[in-house]
């Protein structure tokens, strides 16, 4: 036990514990401060742990390099995606057996979008938290992979901070690393995993029970090379025999698959979310239970055997799901749309005609599209309720491009009337999470972004990225003129120009049209703009256009 030092203090007697000392630190000691009054005895008794002081210092140093919104219990990720009660038991049982065997040190849970990877990772995280085996979690989401300083993704710093609470004594070794190198969080991922995780854990004495580290959505990491590097680094931990077991979930993207497929069976356990785990059984259970709940909420008495929907209708929905929970979940959300009767909604879904069968050659080329054929038909059915489909496609593309913007910002960028985006998204709650305020709207699943990005799948709702970039160039030009001359403008000229440059570079094949439109904008909307500013903007645009499309400068 650390030696304790007692110092009596009062208004009668006060002496510093370390007179004239400075520039030193004490680790692993406990200090007790006793206030003493000679007439009334001990007045208060305060206990301060040295380890707590180290942890507060670690937090101060790491707070800008950890992502609390990536944790399994983060409020920023709500509503959390969990396995529906009574489903995914085969997958969860397989993962539990892997933990029990404690070998190999890595399990790769993989499957296409919509198969329930995040729900399984979330549920297993909560199970491990309850039984005390959880070490750390990191749930990747698009747009949140880099730290504020634009360095590498804060994966290993976030994991190491959580592990500090699991392994006694790890905080002292971690603090020593940070003190020795304050720039550690800007170093390469290989350096970070070595200094923030491997070396501190190797310095711990004794044989600790393995802790589970769960990394979900690795394919959502910012770029493919980083995904591949993270996968290689995690596999490389096998040689250290650390008390850690890694569960990594992702889509089977080429870079990730290349790394995990190149490893031996003794180095990794692979768990594909395919037909062998009987997803149809789980989807059938989910649909029966959810429609039973909807049936009761409609005011119908609960029954042991549902008369609605029929067994035939349930089987049809199970068949349409093709093992993808996202389809079944979308059907249930659609059936509960506001101001619509669930039975009418379900009838509309069941009456959607399936696409004609494609040739085997087409199936091999458009494997992902065929896998989501029924889901695509459902998405198209929901979207085709709108008359102004071109405007809806533009707004949906805007949601993809400006995932960091509030509704009002998107309306400003797209030159739409205030409130227009919310009006256009009404009725899309089954596929888009529309906030009640001015918060960030988001698609409920990555498969909808995939759908919008594929012209074969989204059809009339596909918006050519080059044409959209040219459209953005015009919008940015309006912002430049409107806000750069306004004292209350929140969109500085430099930011608008930077974004405009990126849009023009990305749409070289449409820049002639964009330039013509921009000139019309300046002619019509900048009558009172100082000529010098117009010249600067026009000259800048023309320089960018010349570099990308070799367009002659008009007079």
PDB file of C-alpha atoms in Angstrom, residues 63-197:
ATOM      1  CA  UNK A  63      -9.759  15.015 -24.894  1.00  0.00           C
ATOM      2  CA  UNK A  64      -9.235  16.491 -28.364  1.00  0.00           C
ATOM      3  CA  UNK A  65      -8.068  13.127 -29.712  1.00  0.00           C
ATOM      4  CA  UNK A  66     -10.841  10.811 -28.560  1.00  0.00           C
ATOM      5  CA  UNK A  67     -14.281  10.420 -30.079  1.00  0.00           C
ATOM      6  CA  UNK A  68     -16.930  10.006 -27.416  1.00  0.00           C
ATOM      7  CA  UNK A  69     -19.557   9.734 -30.165  1.00  0.00           C
ATOM      8  CA  UNK A  70     -17.918   6.484 -31.301  1.00  0.00           C
ATOM      9  CA  UNK A  71     -18.554   4.670 -28.002  1.00  0.00           C
ATOM     10  CA  UNK A  72     -21.192   1.962 -27.737  1.00  0.00           C
ATOM     11  CA  UNK A  73     -23.192   3.927 -25.184  1.00  0.00           C
ATOM     12  CA  UNK A  74     -22.758   7.399 -26.663  1.00  0.00           C
ATOM     13  CA  UNK A  75     -25.842   9.598 -26.611  1.00  0.00           C
ATOM     14  CA  UNK A  76     -24.761  10.984 -29.999  1.00  0.00           C
ATOM     15  CA  UNK A  77     -25.512   7.617 -31.639  1.00  0.00           C
ATOM     16  CA  UNK A  78     -29.087   7.342 -30.418  1.00  0.00           C
ATOM     17  CA  UNK A  79     -31.340   5.705 -31.322  1.00  0.00           C
ATOM     18  CA  UNK A  80     -28.985   2.767 -30.981  1.00  0.00           C
ATOM     19  CA  UNK A  81     -29.302  -0.092 -33.441  1.00  0.00           C
ATOM     20  CA  UNK A  82     -29.759  -3.344 -31.488  1.00  0.00           C
ATOM     21  CA  UNK A  83     -30.730  -6.866 -32.382  1.00  0.00           C
ATOM     22  CA  UNK A  84     -34.465  -7.369 -32.141  1.00  0.00           C
ATOM     23  CA  UNK A  85     -35.299  -9.671 -29.173  1.00  0.00           C
ATOM     24  CA  UNK A  86     -35.117 -13.289 -30.240  1.00  0.00           C
ATOM     25  CA  UNK A  87     -33.127 -12.606 -33.424  1.00  0.00           C
ATOM     26  CA  UNK A  88     -29.468 -12.965 -34.482  1.00  0.00           C
ATOM     27  CA  UNK A  89     -28.973 -15.558 -31.769  1.00  0.00           C
ATOM     28  CA  UNK A  90     -26.879 -17.794 -34.046  1.00  0.00           C
ATOM     29  CA  UNK A  91     -24.435 -14.983 -34.778  1.00  0.00           C
ATOM     30  CA  UNK A  92     -24.246 -13.879 -31.136  1.00  0.00           C
ATOM     31  CA  UNK A  93     -23.711 -17.493 -30.038  1.00  0.00           C
ATOM     32  CA  UNK A  94     -20.857 -17.934 -32.537  1.00  0.00           C
ATOM     33  CA  UNK A  95     -19.173 -14.767 -31.248  1.00  0.00           C
ATOM     34  CA  UNK A  96     -19.583 -15.922 -27.633  1.00  0.00           C
ATOM     35  CA  UNK A  97     -17.918 -19.254 -28.447  1.00  0.00           C
ATOM     36  CA  UNK A  98     -15.013 -17.357 -30.005  1.00  0.00           C
ATOM     37  CA  UNK A  99     -14.614 -15.315 -26.808  1.00  0.00           C
ATOM     38  CA  UNK A 100     -14.766 -18.453 -24.686  1.00  0.00           C
ATOM     39  CA  UNK A 101     -11.967 -20.057 -26.712  1.00  0.00           C
ATOM     40  CA  UNK A 102      -9.932 -16.785 -26.660  1.00  0.00           C
ATOM     41  CA  UNK A 103      -8.362 -17.679 -30.006  1.00  0.00           C
ATOM     42  CA  UNK A 104      -7.646 -16.431 -32.528  1.00  0.00           C
ATOM     43  CA  UNK A 105      -7.335 -12.855 -31.324  1.00  0.00           C
ATOM     44  CA  UNK A 106      -9.485 -11.370 -34.140  1.00  0.00           C
ATOM     45  CA  UNK A 107     -12.982 -12.114 -35.459  1.00  0.00           C
ATOM     46  CA  UNK A 108     -14.173 -10.492 -38.677  1.00  0.00           C
ATOM     47  CA  UNK A 109     -17.948 -10.067 -38.886  1.00  0.00           C
ATOM     48  CA  UNK A 110     -18.790  -9.156 -42.467  1.00  0.00           C
ATOM     49  CA  UNK A 111     -21.752  -8.813 -44.801  1.00  0.00           C
ATOM     50  CA  UNK A 112     -23.373  -6.338 -47.209  1.00  0.00           C
ATOM     51  CA  UNK A 113     -25.293  -3.263 -46.084  1.00  0.00           C
ATOM     52  CA  UNK A 114     -28.528  -4.035 -44.336  1.00  0.00           C
ATOM     53  CA  UNK A 115     -27.624  -7.418 -42.892  1.00  0.00           C
ATOM     54  CA  UNK A 116     -27.462  -6.174 -39.276  1.00  0.00           C
ATOM     55  CA  UNK A 117     -23.730  -5.884 -38.591  1.00  0.00           C
ATOM     56  CA  UNK A 118     -24.013  -2.763 -36.426  1.00  0.00           C
ATOM     57  CA  UNK A 119     -26.985  -4.178 -34.507  1.00  0.00           C
ATOM     58  CA  UNK A 120     -24.986  -7.324 -33.689  1.00  0.00           C
ATOM     59  CA  UNK A 121     -21.922  -5.290 -32.680  1.00  0.00           C
ATOM     60  CA  UNK A 122     -24.057  -3.012 -30.483  1.00  0.00           C
ATOM     61  CA  UNK A 123     -25.878  -5.887 -28.800  1.00  0.00           C
ATOM     62  CA  UNK A 124     -22.670  -7.796 -28.152  1.00  0.00           C
ATOM     63  CA  UNK A 125     -21.045  -4.630 -26.760  1.00  0.00           C
ATOM     64  CA  UNK A 126     -23.863  -4.277 -24.255  1.00  0.00           C
ATOM     65  CA  UNK A 127     -23.646  -7.973 -23.339  1.00  0.00           C
ATOM     66  CA  UNK A 128     -19.907  -7.656 -22.689  1.00  0.00           C
ATOM     67  CA  UNK A 129     -20.443  -4.487 -20.677  1.00  0.00           C
ATOM     68  CA  UNK A 130     -22.908  -6.298 -18.439  1.00  0.00           C
ATOM     69  CA  UNK A 131     -20.622  -9.270 -17.781  1.00  0.00           C
ATOM     70  CA  UNK A 132     -17.509  -7.117 -17.301  1.00  0.00           C
ATOM     71  CA  UNK A 133     -15.521  -8.323 -20.324  1.00  0.00           C
ATOM     72  CA  UNK A 134     -15.791  -5.190 -22.472  1.00  0.00           C
ATOM     73  CA  UNK A 135     -12.504  -3.417 -23.051  1.00  0.00           C
ATOM     74  CA  UNK A 136     -13.275  -0.689 -25.586  1.00  0.00           C
ATOM     75  CA  UNK A 137     -15.543   0.122 -28.536  1.00  0.00           C
ATOM     76  CA  UNK A 138     -15.353   2.292 -31.625  1.00  0.00           C
ATOM     77  CA  UNK A 139     -18.297   2.659 -34.008  1.00  0.00           C
ATOM     78  CA  UNK A 140     -17.254   4.291 -37.273  1.00  0.00           C
ATOM     79  CA  UNK A 141     -19.719   6.571 -39.037  1.00  0.00           C
ATOM     80  CA  UNK A 142     -19.241   8.553 -42.215  1.00  0.00           C
ATOM     81  CA  UNK A 143     -17.769  12.009 -41.680  1.00  0.00           C
ATOM     82  CA  UNK A 144     -16.459  11.294 -38.178  1.00  0.00           C
ATOM     83  CA  UNK A 145     -13.207   9.435 -38.845  1.00  0.00           C
ATOM     84  CA  UNK A 146     -10.703  12.258 -38.559  1.00  0.00           C
ATOM     85  CA  UNK A 147      -9.826  14.315 -35.542  1.00  0.00           C
ATOM     86  CA  UNK A 148     -10.248  18.107 -35.475  1.00  0.00           C
ATOM     87  CA  UNK A 149      -6.617  18.644 -36.483  1.00  0.00           C
ATOM     88  CA  UNK A 150      -7.190  16.585 -39.662  1.00  0.00           C
ATOM     89  CA  UNK A 151      -4.711  13.966 -38.540  1.00  0.00           C
ATOM     90  CA  UNK A 152      -5.211  10.196 -38.677  1.00  0.00           C
ATOM     91  CA  UNK A 153      -8.516   8.820 -37.372  1.00  0.00           C
ATOM     92  CA  UNK A 154      -8.494   8.874 -33.546  1.00  0.00           C
ATOM     93  CA  UNK A 155      -9.177   5.142 -33.336  1.00  0.00           C
ATOM     94  CA  UNK A 156      -6.278   3.956 -31.212  1.00  0.00           C
ATOM     95  CA  UNK A 157      -6.272   6.979 -28.903  1.00  0.00           C
ATOM     96  CA  UNK A 158      -9.983   6.439 -28.231  1.00  0.00           C
ATOM     97  CA  UNK A 159      -9.423   2.726 -27.576  1.00  0.00           C
ATOM     98  CA  UNK A 160      -6.441   3.276 -25.288  1.00  0.00           C
ATOM     99  CA  UNK A 161      -8.332   5.807 -23.188  1.00  0.00           C
ATOM    100  CA  UNK A 162     -11.103   3.252 -22.588  1.00  0.00           C
ATOM    101  CA  UNK A 163      -8.650   0.431 -21.822  1.00  0.00           C
ATOM    102  CA  UNK A 164      -7.174   2.570 -19.071  1.00  0.00           C
ATOM    103  CA  UNK A 165     -10.308   1.915 -17.006  1.00  0.00           C
ATOM    104  CA  UNK A 166     -10.071  -1.849 -17.547  1.00  0.00           C
ATOM    105  CA  UNK A 167      -6.448  -2.640 -16.749  1.00  0.00           C
ATOM    106  CA  UNK A 168      -5.147  -1.381 -13.372  1.00  0.00           C
ATOM    107  CA  UNK A 169      -1.844   0.471 -13.708  1.00  0.00           C
ATOM    108  CA  UNK A 170      -2.255   1.148 -17.420  1.00  0.00           C
ATOM    109  CA  UNK A 171      -2.863   4.834 -16.756  1.00  0.00           C
ATOM    110  CA  UNK A 172       0.672   5.364 -15.395  1.00  0.00           C
ATOM    111  CA  UNK A 173       2.294   3.799 -18.473  1.00  0.00           C
ATOM    112  CA  UNK A 174      -0.009   5.726 -20.782  1.00  0.00           C
ATOM    113  CA  UNK A 175       0.789   9.000 -19.028  1.00  0.00           C
ATOM    114  CA  UNK A 176       4.499   8.304 -19.394  1.00  0.00           C
ATOM    115  CA  UNK A 177       4.020   7.924 -23.165  1.00  0.00           C
ATOM    116  CA  UNK A 178       2.095  11.191 -23.420  1.00  0.00           C
ATOM    117  CA  UNK A 179       4.628  13.105 -21.314  1.00  0.00           C
ATOM    118  CA  UNK A 180       7.475  11.833 -23.462  1.00  0.00           C
ATOM    119  CA  UNK A 181       5.766  12.703 -26.761  1.00  0.00           C
ATOM    120  CA  UNK A 182       2.976  15.283 -26.782  1.00  0.00           C
ATOM    121  CA  UNK A 183       2.707  14.899 -30.558  1.00  0.00           C
ATOM    122  CA  UNK A 184       1.902  11.197 -30.347  1.00  0.00           C
ATOM    123  CA  UNK A 185      -1.696  11.781 -31.517  1.00  0.00           C
ATOM    124  CA  UNK A 186      -0.474  13.288 -34.782  1.00  0.00           C
ATOM    125  CA  UNK A 187       1.855  10.373 -35.516  1.00  0.00           C
ATOM    126  CA  UNK A 188       1.121   7.509 -37.903  1.00  0.00           C
ATOM    127  CA  UNK A 189      -1.397   4.837 -36.957  1.00  0.00           C
ATOM    128  CA  UNK A 190       1.383   2.261 -36.583  1.00  0.00           C
ATOM    129  CA  UNK A 191       3.184   4.506 -34.092  1.00  0.00           C
ATOM    130  CA  UNK A 192      -0.001   5.173 -32.164  1.00  0.00           C
ATOM    131  CA  UNK A 193      -1.013   1.536 -31.762  1.00  0.00           C
ATOM    132  CA  UNK A 194       2.522   0.674 -30.684  1.00  0.00           C
ATOM    133  CA  UNK A 195       2.952   3.434 -28.099  1.00  0.00           C
ATOM    134  CA  UNK A 196      -0.623   3.871 -26.874  1.00  0.00           C
ATOM    135  CA  UNK A 197      -1.697   0.222 -26.715  1.00  0.00           C
TER     136      UNK A 197
END
